Short mmCIF file of C-alpha atoms and ligand atoms in Angstrom, two decimals:
data_model
loop_
_atom_site.label_atom_id
_atom_site.label_comp_id
_atom_site.label_asym_id
_atom_site.label_seq_id
_atom_site.Cartn_x
_atom_site.Cartn_y
_atom_site.Cartn_z
CA MET A 9 -88.91 7.66 -92.16
CA ARG A 10 -85.61 6.53 -92.28
CA GLY A 11 -84.09 3.39 -93.43
CA LEU A 12 -82.60 1.13 -90.82
CA GLY A 13 -78.94 1.32 -91.60
CA ASP A 14 -79.26 5.11 -91.98
CA VAL A 15 -77.42 5.99 -88.77
CA ILE A 16 -74.54 6.80 -87.90
CA PRO A 17 -71.92 4.93 -87.39
CA VAL A 18 -73.17 1.75 -90.30
CA PRO A 19 -74.31 -0.94 -88.73
CA ALA A 20 -72.48 -4.12 -89.53
CA ARG A 21 -75.19 -5.81 -91.21
CA VAL A 22 -78.80 -4.46 -91.89
CA ARG A 23 -80.89 -6.60 -93.02
CA PRO A 24 -84.79 -4.83 -93.99
CA VAL A 25 -88.28 -5.95 -93.85
CA PRO A 26 -89.66 -2.54 -94.64
CA ALA A 27 -93.33 -3.83 -94.23
CA ALA A 28 -92.63 -5.28 -90.75
CA ALA A 29 -92.31 -1.49 -88.53
CA PHE A 30 -93.08 -0.75 -85.09
CA THR A 31 -95.78 1.70 -83.80
CA ILE A 32 -94.41 3.39 -80.57
CA ASP A 33 -97.74 4.29 -79.27
CA PRO A 34 -99.27 5.32 -75.94
CA GLY A 35 -100.05 1.70 -74.89
CA THR A 36 -96.24 0.90 -75.36
CA ALA A 37 -93.17 -0.18 -73.13
CA VAL A 38 -90.07 -1.32 -72.12
CA ARG A 39 -89.04 -4.86 -70.49
CA ALA A 40 -85.51 -4.75 -69.18
CA ALA A 41 -84.05 -8.62 -68.55
CA PRO A 42 -82.59 -7.97 -64.98
CA GLY A 43 -79.19 -6.39 -64.67
CA THR A 44 -80.41 -3.76 -67.16
CA ALA A 45 -82.61 -1.64 -65.87
CA ALA A 46 -80.44 1.77 -66.42
CA VAL A 47 -80.46 0.72 -70.39
CA ALA A 48 -83.02 0.28 -69.65
CA GLU A 49 -84.83 3.76 -68.71
CA HIS A 50 -82.55 5.14 -71.30
CA LEU A 51 -84.94 3.33 -73.98
CA ALA A 52 -87.93 4.52 -72.40
CA GLY A 53 -86.32 8.78 -72.29
CA ALA A 54 -85.12 8.83 -75.81
CA LEU A 55 -89.28 6.78 -76.60
CA ARG A 56 -90.96 9.04 -73.96
CA ALA A 57 -88.56 12.07 -76.05
CA ALA A 58 -89.18 11.36 -79.67
CA THR A 59 -93.54 10.49 -78.78
CA GLY A 60 -94.09 12.30 -76.31
CA HIS A 61 -96.02 9.45 -74.52
CA ARG A 62 -95.98 8.02 -71.21
CA VAL A 63 -93.34 4.98 -72.16
CA PRO A 64 -93.08 2.79 -68.71
CA VAL A 65 -89.92 0.13 -67.85
CA ASP A 66 -92.76 -3.30 -67.05
CA GLY A 67 -92.93 -5.90 -67.02
CA ASP A 68 -94.83 -7.01 -70.31
CA GLY A 69 -93.65 -4.20 -72.82
CA ALA A 70 -93.30 -4.94 -76.94
CA ILE A 71 -89.47 -3.20 -77.06
CA ARG A 72 -87.63 -6.30 -74.53
CA LEU A 73 -84.12 -5.32 -73.67
CA VAL A 74 -82.76 -9.55 -73.89
CA LEU A 75 -79.01 -10.88 -72.52
CA GLU A 76 -77.69 -13.28 -75.07
CA ASP A 77 -73.89 -15.56 -75.39
CA GLY A 78 -72.60 -13.99 -78.80
CA HIS A 79 -72.31 -10.02 -79.32
CA GLY A 80 -68.97 -9.78 -78.73
CA ALA A 81 -68.38 -7.14 -75.48
CA GLU A 82 -70.18 -4.29 -77.28
CA GLY A 83 -71.89 -6.00 -79.30
CA TYR A 84 -76.65 -6.44 -80.64
CA SER A 85 -78.75 -7.67 -82.48
CA LEU A 86 -81.34 -6.00 -82.74
CA GLU A 87 -85.28 -7.05 -84.18
CA VAL A 88 -87.97 -4.85 -85.21
CA ARG A 89 -90.68 -6.31 -86.07
CA PRO A 90 -94.58 -5.40 -86.02
CA ASP A 91 -95.41 -7.10 -82.61
CA ALA A 92 -92.36 -6.32 -80.69
CA VAL A 93 -88.14 -5.29 -81.05
CA ILE A 94 -85.95 -7.07 -79.58
CA VAL A 95 -82.59 -5.36 -78.86
CA ALA A 96 -80.57 -7.83 -77.28
CA ALA A 97 -76.77 -7.87 -76.33
CA GLN A 98 -74.32 -10.29 -74.22
CA THR A 99 -72.76 -6.84 -71.41
CA PRO A 100 -75.68 -3.48 -70.95
CA ALA A 101 -72.83 -2.06 -72.39
CA GLY A 102 -74.31 -3.56 -75.78
CA LEU A 103 -77.84 -2.61 -74.97
CA PHE A 104 -76.47 1.19 -74.86
CA ALA A 105 -74.73 0.57 -77.62
CA ALA A 106 -78.38 -0.44 -79.22
CA VAL A 107 -80.24 2.00 -77.74
CA GLN A 108 -78.30 4.95 -79.52
CA THR A 109 -78.71 3.10 -82.79
CA VAL A 110 -82.40 2.92 -81.21
CA ARG A 111 -82.53 7.11 -80.98
CA GLN A 112 -80.90 7.46 -84.43
CA LEU A 113 -83.93 5.68 -85.78
CA LEU A 114 -86.36 8.68 -84.08
CA PRO A 115 -87.09 11.98 -83.82
CA VAL A 116 -85.12 13.81 -80.93
CA ALA A 117 -88.33 15.20 -80.13
CA GLY A 118 -92.08 14.14 -80.94
CA THR A 119 -95.63 13.55 -79.98
CA GLY A 120 -97.59 11.72 -80.42
CA ASP A 121 -96.77 8.41 -82.07
CA ALA A 122 -93.50 7.44 -83.98
CA VAL A 123 -92.51 4.89 -86.27
CA LEU A 124 -89.16 1.96 -86.11
CA PRO A 125 -88.49 0.83 -89.24
CA GLY A 126 -88.76 -3.19 -90.17
CA GLY A 127 -85.77 -5.40 -90.22
CA ARG A 128 -82.28 -6.84 -88.14
CA ILE A 129 -79.11 -5.74 -87.89
CA GLU A 130 -76.71 -7.48 -86.32
CA ASP A 131 -73.97 -4.65 -85.17
CA ARG A 132 -70.68 -4.70 -82.97
CA PRO A 133 -67.36 -2.29 -82.98
CA ARG A 134 -64.42 -3.28 -85.06
CA PHE A 135 -62.15 -1.41 -82.43
CA ALA A 136 -62.24 -1.78 -78.83
CA TYR A 137 -61.38 2.16 -78.17
CA ARG A 138 -63.42 5.23 -79.91
CA GLY A 139 -62.02 7.90 -77.48
CA VAL A 140 -62.07 11.56 -77.90
CA MET A 141 -60.29 14.47 -76.21
CA LEU A 142 -60.95 17.63 -74.25
CA ASP A 143 -57.98 20.12 -73.43
CA LEU A 144 -59.21 21.83 -70.25
CA ALA A 145 -55.00 23.30 -69.97
CA ARG A 146 -55.41 25.53 -72.36
CA HIS A 147 -59.47 26.47 -71.74
CA PHE A 148 -60.84 24.63 -69.27
CA PHE A 149 -64.56 24.24 -69.93
CA THR A 150 -66.94 23.42 -66.42
CA PRO A 151 -68.07 20.01 -65.88
CA ASP A 152 -72.15 21.63 -66.98
CA GLU A 153 -69.96 22.27 -70.25
CA VAL A 154 -68.33 18.82 -70.36
CA ARG A 155 -71.27 16.48 -69.25
CA SER A 156 -72.78 18.29 -72.13
CA PHE A 157 -70.37 17.56 -74.26
CA ILE A 158 -70.36 14.03 -73.09
CA ASP A 159 -74.69 13.63 -73.98
CA ALA A 160 -74.08 15.01 -77.34
CA ILE A 161 -70.43 11.86 -78.14
CA VAL A 162 -72.02 9.39 -76.96
CA PRO A 163 -75.17 8.52 -79.68
CA PHE A 164 -71.56 8.21 -81.78
CA LYS A 165 -70.71 5.33 -80.05
CA ILE A 166 -67.44 6.68 -78.37
CA ASN A 167 -67.08 4.93 -75.79
CA HIS A 168 -63.55 6.80 -74.35
CA LEU A 169 -63.11 10.36 -72.74
CA HIS A 170 -59.80 11.46 -72.60
CA LEU A 171 -59.07 14.75 -70.26
CA HIS A 172 -55.95 16.25 -70.75
CA LEU A 173 -55.77 18.08 -67.55
CA THR A 174 -52.18 19.60 -67.44
CA ASP A 175 -50.45 21.61 -69.51
CA ASP A 176 -47.38 24.56 -69.63
CA GLN A 177 -50.83 27.50 -69.44
CA GLY A 178 -53.05 25.50 -66.25
CA TRP A 179 -53.07 22.99 -64.26
CA ARG A 180 -56.62 21.41 -64.19
CA LEU A 181 -57.27 18.94 -61.03
CA GLU A 182 -57.74 19.35 -57.46
CA ILE A 183 -54.13 17.89 -55.82
CA ALA A 184 -54.68 16.41 -52.37
CA GLY A 185 -50.88 18.36 -50.29
CA TRP A 186 -50.96 19.89 -54.38
CA PRO A 187 -53.37 22.33 -54.20
CA ARG A 188 -51.16 24.67 -55.03
CA LEU A 189 -51.82 23.73 -58.67
CA THR A 190 -55.02 24.42 -58.43
CA GLU A 191 -54.93 27.58 -56.64
CA VAL A 192 -51.99 29.22 -58.55
CA SER A 193 -52.07 27.34 -62.07
CA GLY A 194 -56.23 27.20 -61.78
CA GLY A 195 -57.05 30.83 -60.45
CA PRO A 196 -57.72 33.62 -62.83
CA GLY A 197 -55.84 34.17 -65.69
CA THR A 198 -55.00 30.52 -66.45
CA GLY A 199 -54.80 29.06 -70.46
CA VAL A 200 -53.85 30.56 -73.33
CA GLY A 201 -55.28 34.69 -73.28
CA GLY A 202 -54.74 34.42 -70.08
CA THR A 203 -58.92 34.21 -69.50
CA GLY A 204 -59.63 31.71 -67.21
CA PRO A 205 -59.72 30.41 -63.02
CA GLY A 206 -60.96 27.28 -63.58
CA PHE A 207 -59.64 24.03 -62.18
CA LEU A 208 -62.20 20.82 -61.58
CA THR A 209 -62.45 19.89 -57.57
CA ALA A 210 -61.45 15.89 -56.93
CA ALA A 211 -65.39 16.02 -56.77
CA GLU A 212 -66.27 17.69 -59.46
CA TYR A 213 -63.95 15.09 -61.48
CA ALA A 214 -65.31 12.35 -59.93
CA GLU A 215 -68.77 12.89 -60.60
CA LEU A 216 -68.30 14.25 -63.57
CA VAL A 217 -66.04 9.83 -64.64
CA ALA A 218 -70.15 8.96 -62.56
CA TYR A 219 -71.91 10.83 -64.67
CA ALA A 220 -69.54 9.22 -68.07
CA ALA A 221 -69.57 6.04 -66.73
CA ASP A 222 -73.77 6.31 -66.30
CA ARG A 223 -72.93 6.22 -70.76
CA PHE A 224 -70.55 3.93 -70.88
CA VAL A 225 -68.14 5.58 -71.32
CA THR A 226 -64.49 6.04 -69.78
CA VAL A 227 -62.36 8.71 -68.73
CA VAL A 228 -59.34 8.67 -69.71
CA PRO A 229 -57.61 11.08 -67.09
CA GLU A 230 -53.61 12.98 -68.72
CA ILE A 231 -51.67 14.17 -66.52
CA ASP A 232 -48.54 16.04 -69.12
CA MET A 233 -44.85 14.94 -68.34
CA PRO A 234 -42.48 15.60 -68.40
CA GLY A 235 -42.54 18.27 -70.27
CA HIS A 236 -45.22 20.62 -70.90
CA VAL A 237 -45.44 21.14 -66.83
CA ASN A 238 -45.04 25.08 -66.25
CA ALA A 239 -47.66 25.39 -64.44
CA ALA A 240 -47.86 22.76 -61.82
CA GLN A 241 -43.01 24.67 -61.99
CA VAL A 242 -45.56 28.51 -61.67
CA ALA A 243 -47.48 26.64 -58.34
CA TYR A 244 -44.18 24.77 -57.15
CA PRO A 245 -40.45 26.27 -57.99
CA GLU A 246 -38.87 23.21 -56.22
CA LEU A 247 -40.32 21.83 -59.22
CA THR A 248 -37.45 23.44 -61.53
CA ARG A 249 -33.65 23.25 -62.06
CA ASP A 250 -33.30 25.98 -59.99
CA GLY A 251 -35.56 25.97 -57.47
CA LEU A 252 -36.34 29.84 -58.83
CA ALA A 253 -40.04 30.25 -59.75
CA VAL A 254 -41.36 31.14 -63.44
CA PRO A 255 -43.33 32.96 -64.87
CA PRO A 256 -47.24 31.92 -65.68
CA ARG A 257 -47.56 31.63 -70.04
CA HIS A 258 -50.52 32.11 -71.30
CA ASP A 259 -48.89 32.21 -75.40
CA ARG A 260 -49.03 28.49 -77.22
CA ALA A 261 -45.47 27.83 -77.56
CA VAL A 262 -44.70 23.78 -77.09
CA GLY A 263 -40.93 21.52 -75.68
CA TYR A 264 -40.08 24.71 -72.73
CA SER A 265 -39.72 23.38 -69.82
CA SER A 266 -39.54 20.09 -68.48
CA LEU A 267 -38.94 18.29 -65.15
CA CYS A 268 -36.21 17.56 -63.52
CA VAL A 269 -35.51 14.06 -64.22
CA ASP A 270 -32.61 14.23 -62.03
CA LYS A 271 -34.48 15.53 -58.52
CA GLU A 272 -35.65 13.44 -56.05
CA GLU A 273 -38.26 15.77 -55.16
CA THR A 274 -40.17 15.50 -59.10
CA TYR A 275 -40.91 11.47 -58.02
CA ALA A 276 -42.54 12.59 -55.02
CA PHE A 277 -45.03 15.22 -57.06
CA VAL A 278 -45.22 12.89 -59.77
CA GLU A 279 -46.30 9.77 -57.46
CA ASP A 280 -48.56 11.30 -55.18
CA VAL A 281 -50.31 13.06 -58.87
CA ILE A 282 -49.99 9.22 -59.74
CA ARG A 283 -51.20 7.55 -56.35
CA GLU A 284 -53.59 10.69 -56.92
CA VAL A 285 -55.61 10.08 -59.83
CA ALA A 286 -55.38 6.30 -60.63
CA ALA A 287 -57.73 6.20 -56.98
CA LEU A 288 -60.99 8.69 -58.42
CA THR A 289 -60.72 6.65 -61.33
CA PRO A 290 -61.88 3.59 -61.89
CA GLY A 291 -61.52 3.34 -65.74
CA PRO A 292 -58.50 1.07 -66.54
CA TYR A 293 -56.12 3.97 -68.29
CA LEU A 294 -54.06 6.37 -67.16
CA HIS A 295 -52.18 9.04 -69.17
CA ILE A 296 -48.92 10.61 -68.46
CA GLY A 297 -48.83 12.69 -72.43
CA GLY A 298 -44.60 12.02 -72.07
CA ASP A 299 -45.05 14.39 -76.04
CA GLU A 300 -42.92 17.39 -77.23
CA ALA A 301 -40.57 17.48 -74.10
CA ASP A 302 -37.88 19.17 -75.94
CA ALA A 303 -36.25 20.78 -73.16
CA THR A 304 -35.76 17.80 -71.96
CA SER A 305 -32.37 15.39 -73.66
CA ALA A 306 -33.28 11.78 -74.80
CA GLU A 307 -31.93 9.78 -72.19
CA ASP A 308 -33.40 12.18 -69.48
CA TYR A 309 -36.55 11.42 -71.52
CA ARG A 310 -36.27 7.62 -70.64
CA ALA A 311 -34.63 7.14 -67.72
CA PHE A 312 -37.52 9.31 -66.39
CA LEU A 313 -40.30 7.81 -67.91
CA HIS A 314 -38.27 3.75 -66.72
CA ARG A 315 -38.85 5.54 -63.28
CA VAL A 316 -42.82 6.88 -63.58
CA LEU A 317 -44.65 4.27 -66.47
CA PRO A 318 -43.66 2.05 -63.19
CA LEU A 319 -46.02 4.29 -61.17
CA VAL A 320 -48.83 4.10 -62.75
CA ALA A 321 -49.01 -0.15 -62.79
CA LYS A 322 -48.55 0.27 -59.24
CA TYR A 323 -51.29 2.08 -58.38
CA GLY A 324 -53.51 -0.01 -60.82
CA LYS A 325 -54.10 1.74 -64.07
CA ARG A 326 -52.25 0.67 -67.96
CA ALA A 327 -50.11 3.80 -68.56
CA VAL A 328 -50.43 5.17 -72.17
CA GLY A 329 -49.41 8.34 -74.08
CA TRP A 330 -48.54 9.90 -77.03
CA HIS A 331 -46.62 8.07 -79.71
CA GLU A 332 -43.08 9.00 -77.98
CA VAL A 333 -43.24 7.17 -75.17
CA ALA A 334 -42.63 4.03 -77.13
CA ALA A 335 -39.21 5.11 -76.78
CA ALA A 336 -39.26 3.72 -73.45
CA GLU A 337 -39.98 0.41 -74.28
CA LEU A 338 -41.66 -0.74 -71.53
CA PRO A 339 -45.55 -2.18 -71.14
CA VAL A 340 -47.21 1.61 -72.43
CA VAL A 341 -50.16 2.11 -75.22
CA PRO A 342 -48.72 4.59 -77.01
CA GLN A 343 -50.94 6.61 -78.42
CA PHE A 344 -49.57 8.54 -82.87
CA TRP A 345 -50.29 11.88 -82.59
CA ARG A 346 -47.51 12.80 -85.31
CA THR A 347 -48.44 13.24 -89.15
CA ALA A 348 -45.86 11.34 -91.07
CA ALA A 349 -46.00 7.97 -92.90
CA ASP A 350 -44.41 4.98 -90.41
CA ASP A 351 -42.70 5.23 -86.83
CA ALA A 352 -40.39 3.10 -85.64
CA GLY A 353 -40.86 3.41 -82.42
CA VAL A 354 -44.03 2.37 -82.16
CA ALA A 355 -43.93 -0.99 -85.09
CA ARG A 356 -41.83 -1.82 -82.57
CA ALA A 357 -44.50 -2.20 -79.50
CA VAL A 358 -46.56 -3.46 -82.03
CA ALA A 359 -43.89 -5.53 -82.72
CA GLY A 360 -43.23 -7.10 -79.51
CA GLY A 361 -47.17 -7.59 -78.91
CA GLY A 362 -48.30 -4.32 -77.85
CA GLN A 363 -51.36 -2.15 -79.37
CA VAL A 364 -51.89 1.70 -80.57
CA ILE A 365 -54.21 4.15 -80.55
CA MET A 366 -54.68 5.93 -83.60
CA SER A 367 -54.61 10.08 -83.46
CA PRO A 368 -52.37 11.21 -86.31
CA ALA A 369 -53.51 14.47 -86.65
CA ASP A 370 -53.70 15.16 -90.34
CA ARG A 371 -57.32 12.70 -89.49
CA THR A 372 -58.54 13.02 -86.16
CA TYR A 373 -57.71 15.75 -84.76
CA LEU A 374 -60.47 18.12 -84.48
CA ASP A 375 -58.60 21.43 -83.68
CA MET A 376 -57.51 21.62 -87.07
CA LYS A 377 -59.43 23.94 -89.70
CA TYR A 378 -61.54 22.48 -92.04
CA ASP A 379 -60.78 24.93 -94.45
CA ALA A 380 -58.97 27.77 -95.20
CA ASP A 381 -61.37 30.67 -94.02
CA SER A 382 -62.52 28.94 -90.92
CA PRO A 383 -62.01 31.03 -88.05
CA LEU A 384 -61.31 28.79 -85.07
CA GLY A 385 -58.34 26.14 -85.01
CA LEU A 386 -54.90 25.89 -86.08
CA ASP A 387 -53.26 24.16 -89.72
CA TRP A 388 -50.05 23.27 -88.54
CA ALA A 389 -51.86 19.02 -89.45
CA GLY A 390 -52.66 20.38 -92.61
CA LEU A 391 -57.04 21.46 -93.08
CA LEU A 392 -59.17 18.86 -92.41
CA ASP A 393 -62.45 18.63 -93.99
CA VAL A 394 -64.76 15.86 -93.69
CA ALA A 395 -64.43 13.69 -96.02
CA ARG A 396 -60.61 14.11 -95.09
CA ALA A 397 -61.46 13.06 -91.71
CA TYR A 398 -63.44 9.86 -92.86
CA ASP A 399 -60.88 7.93 -95.97
CA TRP A 400 -59.02 6.65 -93.77
CA ASP A 401 -58.09 3.09 -92.88
CA PRO A 402 -56.18 2.66 -89.23
CA ALA A 403 -55.19 -0.30 -89.77
CA THR A 404 -53.41 0.95 -92.95
CA ARG A 405 -51.60 3.72 -91.51
CA LEU A 406 -48.86 2.76 -89.81
CA PRO A 407 -46.07 -0.25 -91.30
CA GLY A 408 -46.58 -2.69 -89.52
CA VAL A 409 -49.34 -1.65 -87.44
CA GLY A 410 -52.37 -3.64 -88.99
CA GLU A 411 -55.53 -3.99 -87.85
CA ARG A 412 -55.14 -6.48 -84.67
CA ALA A 413 -52.57 -4.47 -83.12
CA VAL A 414 -54.95 -1.41 -83.08
CA LEU A 415 -57.11 -0.87 -79.71
CA GLY A 416 -59.13 2.16 -81.50
CA VAL A 417 -59.22 5.14 -83.08
CA GLU A 418 -59.47 8.61 -80.43
CA ALA A 419 -60.04 12.15 -82.04
CA PRO A 420 -58.09 14.23 -80.10
CA LEU A 421 -59.53 18.67 -79.44
CA TRP A 422 -57.17 20.90 -78.28
CA SER A 423 -58.13 24.17 -76.74
CA GLU A 424 -55.48 26.96 -77.88
CA THR A 425 -57.82 29.16 -79.79
CA LEU A 426 -61.26 27.42 -78.14
CA GLY A 427 -62.76 29.50 -75.86
CA SER A 428 -66.36 28.44 -74.81
CA LEU A 429 -69.31 25.32 -75.70
CA ALA A 430 -70.28 25.97 -78.35
CA ASP A 431 -66.15 26.57 -80.44
CA VAL A 432 -66.64 22.98 -79.34
CA GLN A 433 -69.21 22.27 -80.48
CA THR A 434 -68.32 23.41 -84.35
CA MET A 435 -65.47 22.29 -84.30
CA THR A 436 -65.99 18.57 -83.13
CA PHE A 437 -69.36 18.15 -85.27
CA PRO A 438 -70.11 17.30 -87.69
CA ARG A 439 -66.49 15.83 -88.59
CA LEU A 440 -66.14 13.84 -84.76
CA PRO A 441 -68.87 10.66 -86.55
CA ALA A 442 -66.82 10.74 -89.60
CA ILE A 443 -63.71 9.35 -87.08
CA ALA A 444 -66.38 7.19 -84.68
CA GLU A 445 -67.62 5.61 -87.98
CA VAL A 446 -64.01 5.01 -89.09
CA ALA A 447 -63.41 2.88 -86.25
CA TRP A 448 -66.88 0.99 -85.28
CA SER A 449 -67.97 0.44 -88.54
CA PRO A 450 -65.90 -3.02 -90.84
CA GLN A 451 -64.01 -1.00 -93.36
CA ALA A 452 -65.76 -2.72 -95.97
CA VAL A 453 -69.69 -1.09 -95.64
CA ARG A 454 -67.70 1.77 -94.98
CA ASP A 455 -68.98 4.49 -98.07
CA TRP A 456 -68.39 7.75 -98.12
CA ALA A 457 -71.34 8.89 -100.63
CA SER A 458 -73.59 7.22 -97.91
CA PHE A 459 -72.36 8.49 -95.72
CA ARG A 460 -72.38 12.51 -96.02
CA ARG A 461 -76.08 11.15 -96.75
CA ARG A 462 -76.88 9.75 -93.32
CA LEU A 463 -74.45 13.26 -91.92
CA ALA A 464 -76.80 15.36 -93.38
CA THR A 465 -80.83 14.65 -91.30
CA PHE A 466 -78.49 15.31 -87.87
CA GLY A 467 -77.97 19.40 -88.93
CA PRO A 468 -81.27 19.58 -87.68
CA ARG A 469 -81.72 17.48 -84.60
CA TRP A 470 -78.54 19.33 -83.77
CA THR A 471 -80.11 22.51 -84.21
CA ALA A 472 -82.63 21.06 -81.52
CA GLN A 473 -80.19 19.54 -79.49
CA GLY A 474 -78.16 23.58 -79.68
CA ILE A 475 -75.45 22.24 -80.39
CA ALA A 476 -73.34 24.49 -82.62
CA TYR A 477 -71.76 22.36 -85.90
CA HIS A 478 -70.18 23.77 -89.00
CA ARG A 479 -71.63 23.72 -91.45
CA SER A 480 -69.13 22.04 -94.72
CA PRO A 481 -70.46 22.62 -98.05
CA GLU A 482 -69.43 18.21 -98.26
CA VAL A 483 -72.39 17.74 -96.75
CA PRO A 484 -76.05 17.83 -98.57
CA TRP A 485 -77.55 19.46 -96.21
CA ALA A 486 -81.74 18.84 -94.93
C1 ACM B 8 -49.61 16.90 -79.52
O1 ACM B 8 -50.92 17.01 -80.46
N1 ACM B 8 -48.69 17.70 -78.68
C2 ACM B 8 -49.74 15.83 -78.65
#
């Protein structure tokens, strides 16, 4: 049996009472509080899978979900006694976080009674935003694959999925009024290496957003601009400077394309896209990219953002951008991604009261190779083993960017070298659990020796779930 605190991310406070274990037997049921039926079903489903028992959701179950104040937006407490399990939170999101803890304490699949270790957990996240990014532009992944990816990240209390939907090589979201974006640039032979047709229809995107929301994951859509737009310009030559067609690109180069900052056609296009994406996205954020705009002058870049950032607000969204966008000195959440020791733009944004998402490439980029022998991935930010993904503090990474300035942490996964869901999984696991613990758990309770021991127990779980993972030699796999 696991110990009560043997979960990832490690909870803020754990008080084991080994004599107080609770047994899930054929009579066990889950009791929902008003407004928590959906979360109760998630919990009952996990208990059924772990035991094969019926585990109904009914009025007098010994496993109780309780809504009460005092836990914060996503915090919870979990009390396990021989006669009852009490899961308490202020919100359904907090209860759902508790369900992830319970799931990790149970076998993934089993037949027969299972035991929950006794004691009490009190837990809440260090940072509100805990994200992963998936690049659908360089290689497309189908809605079923994205759903499977969501299922795999949810156990680690990840609550944002950033979808990189457009880039030089492909455009992966249908936009009303601009059909060639996906007909041409989501068609056959798009992506790195020219491998794939693929795009999300508006309906498929909305279904993915709803699937994520059912698991308390907010989708953050990214339309990258003013650079990384070759696929848009292939589909619509009027978006180029001279109005002439440009060839599709399947290589990995960056920094060569730009929207035309001084053409009004550009803003008609951008406004249509932002309006459409905002309408399809219930979450608060819309990511406008803004990285590596090397083909846009600094002056044009600022002018472009001064036109575009207000459009994001006009359609009711909070703009996020790769941290170069801090140059605009307008309200926007910068996502710090480089490996530099400091960043003046981010520090200035934070000094003005803003918050930043931390994704330093040398700690969080899941597309970096694990080691020199990794067959997949890139290495421009160095090699990123599990210890390196774990052993850093987001609140001390950038001068001038302390605890309160950090909205959260995100692990981006770029797909230039990743052609299958198994490739995606192999780069994500086991590093994502490390970054999830960085983002959720208090710095003071994190410990590498403890983490690698807890992590080792996930090998058989991932195998049982059909999730590929890298068997890093740093981890004492069971
Ligand atoms: C990036 O890696 N270009 C944000």
